[in-house]
Coordinates of C-alpha atoms in Angstrom, one line a residue:
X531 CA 15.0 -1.0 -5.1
X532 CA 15.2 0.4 -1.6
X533 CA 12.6 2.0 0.5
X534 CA 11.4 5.2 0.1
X535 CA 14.1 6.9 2.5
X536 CA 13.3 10.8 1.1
X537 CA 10.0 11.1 3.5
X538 CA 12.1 10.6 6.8
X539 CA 13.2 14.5 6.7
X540 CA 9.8 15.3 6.9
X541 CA 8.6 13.2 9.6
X542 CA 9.2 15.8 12.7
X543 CA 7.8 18.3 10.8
X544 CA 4.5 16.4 9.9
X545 CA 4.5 14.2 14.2
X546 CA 3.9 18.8 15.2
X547 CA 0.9 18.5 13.6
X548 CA -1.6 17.5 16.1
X549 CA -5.0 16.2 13.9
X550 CA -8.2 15.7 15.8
X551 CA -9.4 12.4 16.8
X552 CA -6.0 11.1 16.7
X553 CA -3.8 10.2 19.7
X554 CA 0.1 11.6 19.5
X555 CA 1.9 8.8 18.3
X556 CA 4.0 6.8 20.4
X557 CA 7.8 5.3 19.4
X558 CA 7.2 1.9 18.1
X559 CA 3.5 1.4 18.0
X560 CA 1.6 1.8 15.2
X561 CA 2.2 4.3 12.9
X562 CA 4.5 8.7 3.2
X563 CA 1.8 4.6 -9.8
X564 CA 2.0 4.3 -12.8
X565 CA -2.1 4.3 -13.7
X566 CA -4.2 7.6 -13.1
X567 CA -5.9 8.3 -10.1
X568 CA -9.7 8.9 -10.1
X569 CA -8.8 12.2 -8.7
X570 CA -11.5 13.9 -11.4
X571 CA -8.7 16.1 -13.3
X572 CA -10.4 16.3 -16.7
X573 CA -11.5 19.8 -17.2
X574 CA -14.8 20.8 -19.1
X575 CA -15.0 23.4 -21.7
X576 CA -18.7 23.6 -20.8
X577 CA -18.3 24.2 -17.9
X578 CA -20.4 26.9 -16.3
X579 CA -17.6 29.6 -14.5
X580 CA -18.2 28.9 -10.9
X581 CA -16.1 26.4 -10.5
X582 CA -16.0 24.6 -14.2
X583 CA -12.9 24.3 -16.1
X584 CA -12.0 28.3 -17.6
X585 CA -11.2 28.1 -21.4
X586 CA -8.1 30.1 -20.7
X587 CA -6.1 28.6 -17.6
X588 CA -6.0 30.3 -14.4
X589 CA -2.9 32.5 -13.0
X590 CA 0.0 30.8 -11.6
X591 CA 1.7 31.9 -8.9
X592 CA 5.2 32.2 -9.7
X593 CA 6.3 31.2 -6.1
X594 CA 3.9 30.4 -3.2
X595 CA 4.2 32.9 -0.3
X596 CA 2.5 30.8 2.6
X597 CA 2.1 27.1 3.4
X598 CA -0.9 26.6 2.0
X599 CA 0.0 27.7 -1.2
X600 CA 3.2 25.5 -1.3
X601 CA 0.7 22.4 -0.9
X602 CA -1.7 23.3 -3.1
X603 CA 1.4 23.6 -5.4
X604 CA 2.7 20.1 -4.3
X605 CA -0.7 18.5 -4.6
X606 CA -1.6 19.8 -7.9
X607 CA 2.0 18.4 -9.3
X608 CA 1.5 15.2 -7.3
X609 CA -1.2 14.5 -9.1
X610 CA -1.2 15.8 -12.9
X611 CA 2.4 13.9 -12.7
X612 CA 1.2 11.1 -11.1
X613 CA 4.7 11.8 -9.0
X614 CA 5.7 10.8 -5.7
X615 CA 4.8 12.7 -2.8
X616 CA 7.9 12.9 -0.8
X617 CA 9.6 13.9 -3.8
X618 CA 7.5 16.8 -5.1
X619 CA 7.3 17.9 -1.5
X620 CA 11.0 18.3 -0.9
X621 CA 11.7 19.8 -3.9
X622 CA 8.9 22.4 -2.8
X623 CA 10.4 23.2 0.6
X624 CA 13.3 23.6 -0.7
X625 CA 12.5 25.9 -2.9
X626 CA 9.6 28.1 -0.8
X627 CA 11.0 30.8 2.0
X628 CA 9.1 29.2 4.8
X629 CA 9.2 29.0 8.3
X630 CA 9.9 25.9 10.1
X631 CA 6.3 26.3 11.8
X632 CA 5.2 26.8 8.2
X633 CA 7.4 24.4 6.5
X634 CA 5.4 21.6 8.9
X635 CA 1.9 22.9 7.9
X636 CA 2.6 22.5 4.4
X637 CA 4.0 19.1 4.9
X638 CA 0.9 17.6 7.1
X639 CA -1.4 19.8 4.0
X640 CA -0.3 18.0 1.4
X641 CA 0.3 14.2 3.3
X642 CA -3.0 14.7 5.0
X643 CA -4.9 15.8 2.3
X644 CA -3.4 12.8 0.2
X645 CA -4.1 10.3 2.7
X646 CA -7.9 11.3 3.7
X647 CA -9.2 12.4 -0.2
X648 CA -12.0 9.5 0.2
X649 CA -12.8 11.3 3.0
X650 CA -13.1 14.4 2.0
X651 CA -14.4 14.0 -1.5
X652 CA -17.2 12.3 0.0
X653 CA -18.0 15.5 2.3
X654 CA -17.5 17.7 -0.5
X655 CA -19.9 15.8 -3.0
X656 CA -22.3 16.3 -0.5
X657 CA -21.9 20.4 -1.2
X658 CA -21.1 20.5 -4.6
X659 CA -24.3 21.4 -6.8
X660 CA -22.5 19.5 -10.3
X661 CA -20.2 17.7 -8.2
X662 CA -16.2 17.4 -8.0
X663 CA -15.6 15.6 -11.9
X664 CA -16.2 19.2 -13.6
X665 CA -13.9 21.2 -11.0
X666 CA -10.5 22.6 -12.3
X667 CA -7.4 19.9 -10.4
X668 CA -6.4 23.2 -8.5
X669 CA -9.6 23.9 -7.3
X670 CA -10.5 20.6 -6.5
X671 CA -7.2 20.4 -4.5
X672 CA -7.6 23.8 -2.9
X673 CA -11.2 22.4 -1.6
X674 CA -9.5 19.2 -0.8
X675 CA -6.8 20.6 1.8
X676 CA -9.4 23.4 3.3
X677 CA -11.8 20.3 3.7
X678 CA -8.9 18.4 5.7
X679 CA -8.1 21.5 7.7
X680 CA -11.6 21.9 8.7
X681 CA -12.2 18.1 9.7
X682 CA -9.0 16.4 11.3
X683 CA -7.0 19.5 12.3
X684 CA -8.2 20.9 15.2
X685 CA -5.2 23.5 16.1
X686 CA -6.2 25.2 12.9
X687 CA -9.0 28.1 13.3
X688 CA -11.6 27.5 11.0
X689 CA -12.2 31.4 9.8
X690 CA -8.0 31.2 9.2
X691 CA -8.5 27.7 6.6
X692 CA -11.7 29.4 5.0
X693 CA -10.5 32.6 4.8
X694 CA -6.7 31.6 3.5
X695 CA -8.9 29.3 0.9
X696 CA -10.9 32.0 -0.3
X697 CA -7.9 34.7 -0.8
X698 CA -5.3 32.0 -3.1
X699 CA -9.0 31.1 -5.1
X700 CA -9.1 35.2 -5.7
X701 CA -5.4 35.0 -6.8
X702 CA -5.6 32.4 -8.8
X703 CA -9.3 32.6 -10.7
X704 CA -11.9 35.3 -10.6
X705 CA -14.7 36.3 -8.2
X706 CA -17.1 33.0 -9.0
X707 CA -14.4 30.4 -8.5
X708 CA -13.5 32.5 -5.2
X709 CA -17.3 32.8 -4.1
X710 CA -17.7 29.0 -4.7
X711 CA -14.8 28.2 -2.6
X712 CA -16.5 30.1 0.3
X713 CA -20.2 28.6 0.1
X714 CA -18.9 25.3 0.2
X715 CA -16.5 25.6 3.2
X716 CA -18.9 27.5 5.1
X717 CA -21.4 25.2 4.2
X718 CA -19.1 22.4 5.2
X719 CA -18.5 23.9 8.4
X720 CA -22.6 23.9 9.5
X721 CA -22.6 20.5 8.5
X722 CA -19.3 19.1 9.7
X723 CA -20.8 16.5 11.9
X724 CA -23.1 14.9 9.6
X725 CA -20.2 14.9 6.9
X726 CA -17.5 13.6 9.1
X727 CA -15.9 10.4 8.0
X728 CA -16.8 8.4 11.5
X729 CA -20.8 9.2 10.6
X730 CA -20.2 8.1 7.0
X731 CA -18.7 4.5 8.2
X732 CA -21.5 4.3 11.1
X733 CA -23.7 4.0 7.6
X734 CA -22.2 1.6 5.9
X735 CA -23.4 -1.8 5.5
X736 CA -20.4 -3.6 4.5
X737 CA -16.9 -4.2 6.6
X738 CA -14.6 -2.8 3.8
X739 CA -16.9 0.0 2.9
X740 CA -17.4 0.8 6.7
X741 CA -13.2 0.3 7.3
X742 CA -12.6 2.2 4.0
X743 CA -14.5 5.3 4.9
X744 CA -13.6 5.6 8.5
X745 CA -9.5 5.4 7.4
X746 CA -9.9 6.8 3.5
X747 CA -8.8 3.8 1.7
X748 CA -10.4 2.2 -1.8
X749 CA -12.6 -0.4 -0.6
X750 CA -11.2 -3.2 -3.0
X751 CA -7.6 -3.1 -1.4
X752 CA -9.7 -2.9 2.6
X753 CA -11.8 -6.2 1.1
X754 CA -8.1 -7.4 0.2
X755 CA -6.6 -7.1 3.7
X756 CA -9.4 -8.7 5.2
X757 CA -9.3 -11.6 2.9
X758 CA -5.1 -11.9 3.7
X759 CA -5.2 -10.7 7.2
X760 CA -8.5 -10.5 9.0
X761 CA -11.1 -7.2 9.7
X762 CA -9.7 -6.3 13.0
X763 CA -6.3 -6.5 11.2
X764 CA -7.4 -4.8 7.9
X765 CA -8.6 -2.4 10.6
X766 CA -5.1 -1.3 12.1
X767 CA -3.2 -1.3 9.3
X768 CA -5.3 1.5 7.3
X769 CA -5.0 3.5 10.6
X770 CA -1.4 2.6 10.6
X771 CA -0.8 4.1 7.3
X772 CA -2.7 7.3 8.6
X773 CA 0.0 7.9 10.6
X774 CA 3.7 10.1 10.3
X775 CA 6.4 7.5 9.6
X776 CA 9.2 7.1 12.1
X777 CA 12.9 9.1 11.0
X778 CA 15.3 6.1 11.3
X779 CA 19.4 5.5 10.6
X780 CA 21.1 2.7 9.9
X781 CA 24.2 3.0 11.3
X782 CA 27.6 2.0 9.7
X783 CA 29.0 -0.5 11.9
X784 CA 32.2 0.2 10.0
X785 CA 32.3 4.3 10.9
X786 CA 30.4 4.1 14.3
X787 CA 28.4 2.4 17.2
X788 CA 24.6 2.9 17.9
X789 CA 25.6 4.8 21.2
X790 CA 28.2 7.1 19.2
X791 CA 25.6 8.1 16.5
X792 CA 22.8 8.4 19.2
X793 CA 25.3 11.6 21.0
X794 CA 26.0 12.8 17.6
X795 CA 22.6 13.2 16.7
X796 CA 21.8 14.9 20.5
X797 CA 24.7 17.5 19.3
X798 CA 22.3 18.4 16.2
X799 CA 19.3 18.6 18.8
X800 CA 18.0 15.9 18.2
X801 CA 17.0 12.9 20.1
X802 CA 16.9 9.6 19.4
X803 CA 16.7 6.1 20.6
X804 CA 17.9 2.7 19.7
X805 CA 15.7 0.5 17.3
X806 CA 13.6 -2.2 18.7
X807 CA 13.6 -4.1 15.7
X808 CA 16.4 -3.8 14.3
X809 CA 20.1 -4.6 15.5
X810 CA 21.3 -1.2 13.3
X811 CA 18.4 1.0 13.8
X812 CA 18.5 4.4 15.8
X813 CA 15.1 5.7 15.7
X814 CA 14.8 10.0 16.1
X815 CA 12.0 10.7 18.2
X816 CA 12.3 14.8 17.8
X817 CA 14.5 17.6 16.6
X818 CA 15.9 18.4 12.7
X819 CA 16.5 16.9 9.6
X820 CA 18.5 13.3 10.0
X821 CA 20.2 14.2 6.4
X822 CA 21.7 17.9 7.4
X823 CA 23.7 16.2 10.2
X824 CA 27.8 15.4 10.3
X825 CA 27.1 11.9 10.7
X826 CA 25.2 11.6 7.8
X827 CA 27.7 13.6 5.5
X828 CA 31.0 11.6 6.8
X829 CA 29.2 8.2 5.9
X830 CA 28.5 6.9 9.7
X831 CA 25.1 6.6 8.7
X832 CA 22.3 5.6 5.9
X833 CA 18.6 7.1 6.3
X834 CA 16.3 3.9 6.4
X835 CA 13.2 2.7 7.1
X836 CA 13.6 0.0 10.3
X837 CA 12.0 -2.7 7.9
X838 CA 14.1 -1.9 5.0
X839 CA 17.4 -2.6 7.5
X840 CA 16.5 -6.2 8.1
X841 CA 16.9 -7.7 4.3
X842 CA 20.5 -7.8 4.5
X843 CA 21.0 -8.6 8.0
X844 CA 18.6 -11.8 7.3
X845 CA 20.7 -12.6 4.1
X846 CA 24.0 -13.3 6.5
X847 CA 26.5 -12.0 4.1
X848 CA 30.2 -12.4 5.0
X849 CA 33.8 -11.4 4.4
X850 CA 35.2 -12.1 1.1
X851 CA 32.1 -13.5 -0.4
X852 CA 30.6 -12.8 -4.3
X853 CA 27.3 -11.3 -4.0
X854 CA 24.5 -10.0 -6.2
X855 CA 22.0 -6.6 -5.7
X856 CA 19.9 -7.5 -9.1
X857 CA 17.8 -4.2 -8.1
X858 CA 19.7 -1.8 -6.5
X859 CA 18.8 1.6 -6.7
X860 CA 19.6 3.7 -4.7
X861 CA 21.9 1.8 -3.0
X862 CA 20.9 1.2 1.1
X863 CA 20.5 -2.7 1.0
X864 CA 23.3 -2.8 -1.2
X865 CA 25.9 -0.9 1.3
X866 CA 24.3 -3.0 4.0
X867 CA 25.6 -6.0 2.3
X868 CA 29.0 -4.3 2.0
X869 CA 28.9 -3.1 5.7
X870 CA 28.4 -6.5 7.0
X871 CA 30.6 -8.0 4.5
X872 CA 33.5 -5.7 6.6
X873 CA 33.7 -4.1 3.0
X874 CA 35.6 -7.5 1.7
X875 CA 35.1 -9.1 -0.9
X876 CA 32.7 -8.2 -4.1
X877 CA 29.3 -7.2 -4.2
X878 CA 27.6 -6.1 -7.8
X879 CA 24.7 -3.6 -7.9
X880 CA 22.7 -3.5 -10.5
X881 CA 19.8 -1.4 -11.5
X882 CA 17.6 -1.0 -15.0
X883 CA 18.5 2.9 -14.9
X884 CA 21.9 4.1 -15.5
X885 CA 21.3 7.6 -13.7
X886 CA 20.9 5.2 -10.9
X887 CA 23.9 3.9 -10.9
X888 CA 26.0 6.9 -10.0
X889 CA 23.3 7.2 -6.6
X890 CA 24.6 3.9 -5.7
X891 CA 28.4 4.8 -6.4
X892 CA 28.1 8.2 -4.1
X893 CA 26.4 6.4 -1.6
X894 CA 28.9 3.7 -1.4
X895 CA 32.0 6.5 -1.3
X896 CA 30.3 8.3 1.3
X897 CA 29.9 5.2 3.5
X898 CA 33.6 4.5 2.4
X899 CA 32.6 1.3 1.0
X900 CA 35.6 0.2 -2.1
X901 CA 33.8 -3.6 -2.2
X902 CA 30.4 -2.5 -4.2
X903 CA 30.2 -2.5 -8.0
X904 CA 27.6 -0.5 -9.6
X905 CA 26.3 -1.6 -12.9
X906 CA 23.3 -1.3 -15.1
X907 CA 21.3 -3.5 -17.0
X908 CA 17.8 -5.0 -16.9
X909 CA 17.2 -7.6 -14.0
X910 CA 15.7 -10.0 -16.2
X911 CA 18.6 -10.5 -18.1
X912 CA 20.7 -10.9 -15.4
X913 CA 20.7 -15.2 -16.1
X914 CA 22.0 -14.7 -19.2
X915 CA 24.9 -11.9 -18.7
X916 CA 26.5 -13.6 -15.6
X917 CA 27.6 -17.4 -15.3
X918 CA 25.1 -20.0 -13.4
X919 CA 26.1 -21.0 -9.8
X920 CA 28.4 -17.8 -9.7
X921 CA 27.2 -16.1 -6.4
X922 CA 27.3 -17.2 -3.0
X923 CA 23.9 -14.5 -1.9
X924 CA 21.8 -13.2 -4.8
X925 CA 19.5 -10.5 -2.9
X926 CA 16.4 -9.7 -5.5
X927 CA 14.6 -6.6 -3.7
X928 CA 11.7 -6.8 -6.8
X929 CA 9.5 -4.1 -7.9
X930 CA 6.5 -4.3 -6.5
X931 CA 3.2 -2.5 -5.5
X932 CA 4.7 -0.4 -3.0
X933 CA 1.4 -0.9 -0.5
X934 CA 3.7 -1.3 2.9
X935 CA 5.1 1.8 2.2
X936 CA 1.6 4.0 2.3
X937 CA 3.0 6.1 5.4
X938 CA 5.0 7.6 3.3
X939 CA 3.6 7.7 -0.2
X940 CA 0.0 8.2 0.8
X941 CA -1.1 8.3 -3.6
X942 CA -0.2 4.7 -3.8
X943 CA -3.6 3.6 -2.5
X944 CA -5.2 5.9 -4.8
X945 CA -3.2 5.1 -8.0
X946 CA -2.7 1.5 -7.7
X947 CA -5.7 -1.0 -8.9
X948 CA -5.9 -4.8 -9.0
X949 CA -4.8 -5.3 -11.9
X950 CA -1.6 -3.1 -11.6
X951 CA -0.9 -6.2 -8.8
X952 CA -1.6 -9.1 -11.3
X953 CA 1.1 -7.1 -13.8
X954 CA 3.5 -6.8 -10.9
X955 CA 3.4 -10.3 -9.8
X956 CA 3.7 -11.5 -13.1
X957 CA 7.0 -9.3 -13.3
X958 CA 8.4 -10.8 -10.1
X959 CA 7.6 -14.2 -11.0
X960 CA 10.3 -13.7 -14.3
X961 CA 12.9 -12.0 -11.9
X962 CA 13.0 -14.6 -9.8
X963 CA 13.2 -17.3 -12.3
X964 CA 15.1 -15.8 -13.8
X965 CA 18.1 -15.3 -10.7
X966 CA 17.6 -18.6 -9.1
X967 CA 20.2 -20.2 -11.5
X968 CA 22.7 -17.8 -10.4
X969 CA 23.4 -19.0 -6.7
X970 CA 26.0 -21.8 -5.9
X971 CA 25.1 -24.8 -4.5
X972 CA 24.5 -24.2 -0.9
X973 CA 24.2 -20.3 -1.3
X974 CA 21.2 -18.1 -0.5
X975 CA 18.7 -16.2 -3.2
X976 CA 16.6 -14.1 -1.1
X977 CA 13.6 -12.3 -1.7
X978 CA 12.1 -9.1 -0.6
X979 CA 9.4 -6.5 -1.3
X980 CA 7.9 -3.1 0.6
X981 CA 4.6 -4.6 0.0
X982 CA 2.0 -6.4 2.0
X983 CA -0.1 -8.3 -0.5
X984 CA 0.1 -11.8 -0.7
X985 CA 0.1 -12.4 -3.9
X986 CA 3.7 -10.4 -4.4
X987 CA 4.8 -11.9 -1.0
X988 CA 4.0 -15.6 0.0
X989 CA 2.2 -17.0 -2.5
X990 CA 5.0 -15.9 -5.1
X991 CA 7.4 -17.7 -2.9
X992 CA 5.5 -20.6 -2.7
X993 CA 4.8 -21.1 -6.1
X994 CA 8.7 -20.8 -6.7
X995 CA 9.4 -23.4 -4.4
X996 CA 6.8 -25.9 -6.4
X997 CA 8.9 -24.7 -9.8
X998 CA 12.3 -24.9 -8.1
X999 CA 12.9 -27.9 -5.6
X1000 CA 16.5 -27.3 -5.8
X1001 CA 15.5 -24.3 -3.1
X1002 CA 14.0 -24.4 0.5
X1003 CA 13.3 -22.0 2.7
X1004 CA 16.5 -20.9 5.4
X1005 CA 14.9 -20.3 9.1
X1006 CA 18.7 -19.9 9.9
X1007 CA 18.4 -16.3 10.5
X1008 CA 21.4 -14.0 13.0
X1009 CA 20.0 -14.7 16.3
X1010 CA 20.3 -11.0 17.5
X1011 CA 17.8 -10.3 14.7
X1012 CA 15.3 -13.2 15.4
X1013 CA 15.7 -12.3 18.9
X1014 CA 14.8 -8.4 18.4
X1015 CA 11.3 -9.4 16.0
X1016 CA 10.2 -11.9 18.6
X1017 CA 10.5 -8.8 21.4
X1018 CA 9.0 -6.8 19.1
X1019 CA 6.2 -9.3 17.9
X1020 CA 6.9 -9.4 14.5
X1021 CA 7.8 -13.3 15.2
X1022 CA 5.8 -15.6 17.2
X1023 CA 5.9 -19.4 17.3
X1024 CA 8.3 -21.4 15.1
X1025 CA 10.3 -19.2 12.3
X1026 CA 9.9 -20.7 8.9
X1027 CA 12.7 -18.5 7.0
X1028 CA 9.8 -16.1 5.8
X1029 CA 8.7 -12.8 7.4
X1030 CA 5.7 -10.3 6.5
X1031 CA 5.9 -7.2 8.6
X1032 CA 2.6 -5.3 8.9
X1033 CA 2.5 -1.4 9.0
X1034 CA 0.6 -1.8 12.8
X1035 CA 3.5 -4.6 13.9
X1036 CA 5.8 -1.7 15.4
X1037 CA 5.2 1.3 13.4
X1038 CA 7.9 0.7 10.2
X1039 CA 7.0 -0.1 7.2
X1040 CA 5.2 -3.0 5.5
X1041 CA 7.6 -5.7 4.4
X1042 CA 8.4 -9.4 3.2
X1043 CA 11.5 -11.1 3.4
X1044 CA 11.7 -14.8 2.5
X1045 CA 15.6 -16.5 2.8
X1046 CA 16.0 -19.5 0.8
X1047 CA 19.2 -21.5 0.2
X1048 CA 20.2 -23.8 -2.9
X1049 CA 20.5 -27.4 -2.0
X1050 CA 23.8 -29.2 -2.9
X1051 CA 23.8 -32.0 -5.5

């Protein structure tokens, strides 16, 4: 289960964007559910018309015309699908005749709107004579992303996002929904100090409620990361996940060097740097799409988070050995394993879905990997289809709560709860048990997640180091890697074999990785 890599094309659209309060972000410093969200999308057949849910539903619009019409669009799917952002999004740009100027102002629409609806509900509740819970989702949404223009954009001229609001609320409804849509905003705009998000944390009497309104995060997961990490800490991570994600490659040491794929990418206009953190990283600091680029098509690179990069490169694979992906989808730790591997020997991919295993197979022929075998079956299971002590690595990337990866997927913190984290763990604790019979003596099981809760990260390790004392943890990570975190930050004092990368570390995503290695008999 790799990274979410499908944001990255979106990243130098969304870094144009310049949002008010914020400083431009800088390369490497700090940086897009399964339950419903409490995003108020039942509709009322009571419901007076200005505003309340219509019996009959409103006019679509066959194809949105501007930007802000393709996010409203995006937003409202996002969220009566309880869908991923990046992916809605693309499939929206792809399909809308916009401008590149407009292509970027529906991209920071619907990732800002996403990432600051605490925020702005809060403001809007303020203006809402029967509040949000009896508002149609689209009209909710449309307030939502005219709210967010009118608070942290400041390019954006306030008649243009009130105006723009009021014309798609005409198209879509009828002259009370439109009229509503107008009184607030204007409303909004008189009181746009008092209703900002900084004067509703100056209120608060709580650290998580005061962190979680000043940053728009549920206060339960802000009380969390204080209780793991600290307030000051809790602090720069909600801001890091604020921010656009970096656009990074992962370069295929097989096809290319760092310093060939660095002029490539200047060919396609765009520039780029080397990754601080990681040995195989090239980080794009502005220009185009990463994926619409002739390195990416002829398989010299992979589109990667930085974080994501370092699993395999901690798990040491080499030449010729017999090594296990237990969930692989779609593919970029897996070809990792088979680049460093020098594409010999076998490695065995293996995800629940079997639509997901021909995303792993075309990623592998692009990279011109031959060594990777895509299967499908259910990770738990995995104990019982393959013989014990029958792998030399065993990399077990588990599903998890997905909270490093925020930046990107801004709903996570709205659709995820406690309990969805109890479940998860639970999940990861079979997996894991379930795998650890599978290494040979002497070989290496290791563990990651794109999460940053504890309870899916280092306490799950350390409780399967209690049930399993054939295991310890492996500090015996590739020197060029170890050497790279500590210049970064990410690793200070002695190295245990476990690392937790925070969103505010260097501006990648959240992520664990824990190395352990099978004692011999």
């Amino acid at each position: 289960m790799s990274g979410p890599t499908e944001g990255n094309n979106g990243s130098a659209l969304r870094n144009k964007a310049k949002r008010q309060g914020e400083q431009p972000r800088q390369q490497n410093a700090s940086p897009a559910g399964t339950k419903k969200r409490a995003g108020h999308t039942a509709q009322s057949a009571g419901a007076k018309k200005a505003g309340g849910a219509q019996s009959a539903a409103a006019p679509r619009v066959q194809r949105p015309a501007t930007a802000r019409e393709v996010a409203l669009e995006a937003l409202v799917k996002i969220e009566r699908e309880e869908a991923f952002s990046n992916l809605v999004l693309n499939s929206a740009l792809q399909h809308a005749e916009l401008s590149r100027a407009d292509a970027g102002l529906a991209t920071e629409l619907v990732y800002g709107t996403l990432q600051r609806r605490l925020s702005l509900d809060h403001a809007l509740s303020a203006l809402a004579a029967k509040g949000l819970g009896k508002l149609e989702p689209w009209v909710l949404q449309l307030l939502r992303l005219s709210a967010y223009q009118l608070l942290f954009l400041d390019r954006i001229p306030a008649h243009a996002a009130v105006n723009e609001a009021v014309a798609i609320a005409k198209r879509r409804g009828h002259s009370g929904i439109s009229g509503m849509v107008n009184g607030m905003l204007r409303n909004l705009l008189r009181r746009r100090d008092e209703l900002a998000p900084e004067a509703a944390a100056e209120s608060a009497a709580r650290p998580a409620l005061r962190i979680a309104l000043r940053h728009s995060y549920p206060e339960w997961l802000v009380a969390r990361w204080i209780a793991a990490y600290g307030e000051a800490a809790a602090e720069q991570i909600c801001a890091a996940g604020n921010a656009p994600p970096h656009a990074s490659i992962r370069v295929n040491r097989l096809r290319a060097t760092r310093e060939e794929a660095i002029a490539i990418l200047a060919e396609s206009g765009i520039e780029a740097a080397k990754s601080a953190v990681s040995p195989a990283g090239v980080v794009a600091q502005r220009g185009g799409s990463l994926a619409d680029t002739i390195g990416f098509r002829d398989g010299r690179w992979t589109i990667q988070d930085e974080s994501s990069m370092l699993v395999a490169q901690a798990a040491r694979p080499a030449a010729g050995m017999t090594v296990l992906d237990c969930c692989a989808a779609p593919g970029g730790k897996t070809t990792h394993l088979a680049e460093l591997m020098g594409n010999e020997g076998r490695v065995i991919a293996n995800d629940v879905h079997p639509h997901k295993q021909a995303l792993i197979e075309q990623q592998a022929e692009r990279l011109g990997l031959t060594c990777v075998e895509a299967v499908t079956g259910d990770a738990a299971e995995l104990g019982e289809r393959y013989s014990s002590e029958s792998f030399d690595l065993v990399l077990l990337d588990a599903p998890c709560s997905g909270l490093g990866v925020i930046a990107r997927k801004p709903e996570i913190k709205w659709t995820k709860s406690e309990g969805d984290i109890r479940e998860i763990a639970a999940i990861q604790k079979k997996l894991i048990n379930g795998v650890a019979g599978l290494v040979k003596p002497d070989g290496r099981l290791v563990y990651s997640t794109c999460t940053i809760d504890r309870d899916e990260n280092d306490r799950q390790i350390s409780q399967f180091l209690k049930d399993h004392p054939e295991y310890t943890l492996d500090a015996e990570w590739p020197a060029e890697l170890l050497e790279s975190l500590r210049s970064a930050g990410a690793v200070q004092g002695e190295f245990t074999g476990a690392l937790q990368l925070l969103p505010n570390h260097f501006g990648s995503d959240g992520f664990y990785i824990a190395t352990l290695r099978k004692r011999t008999v």
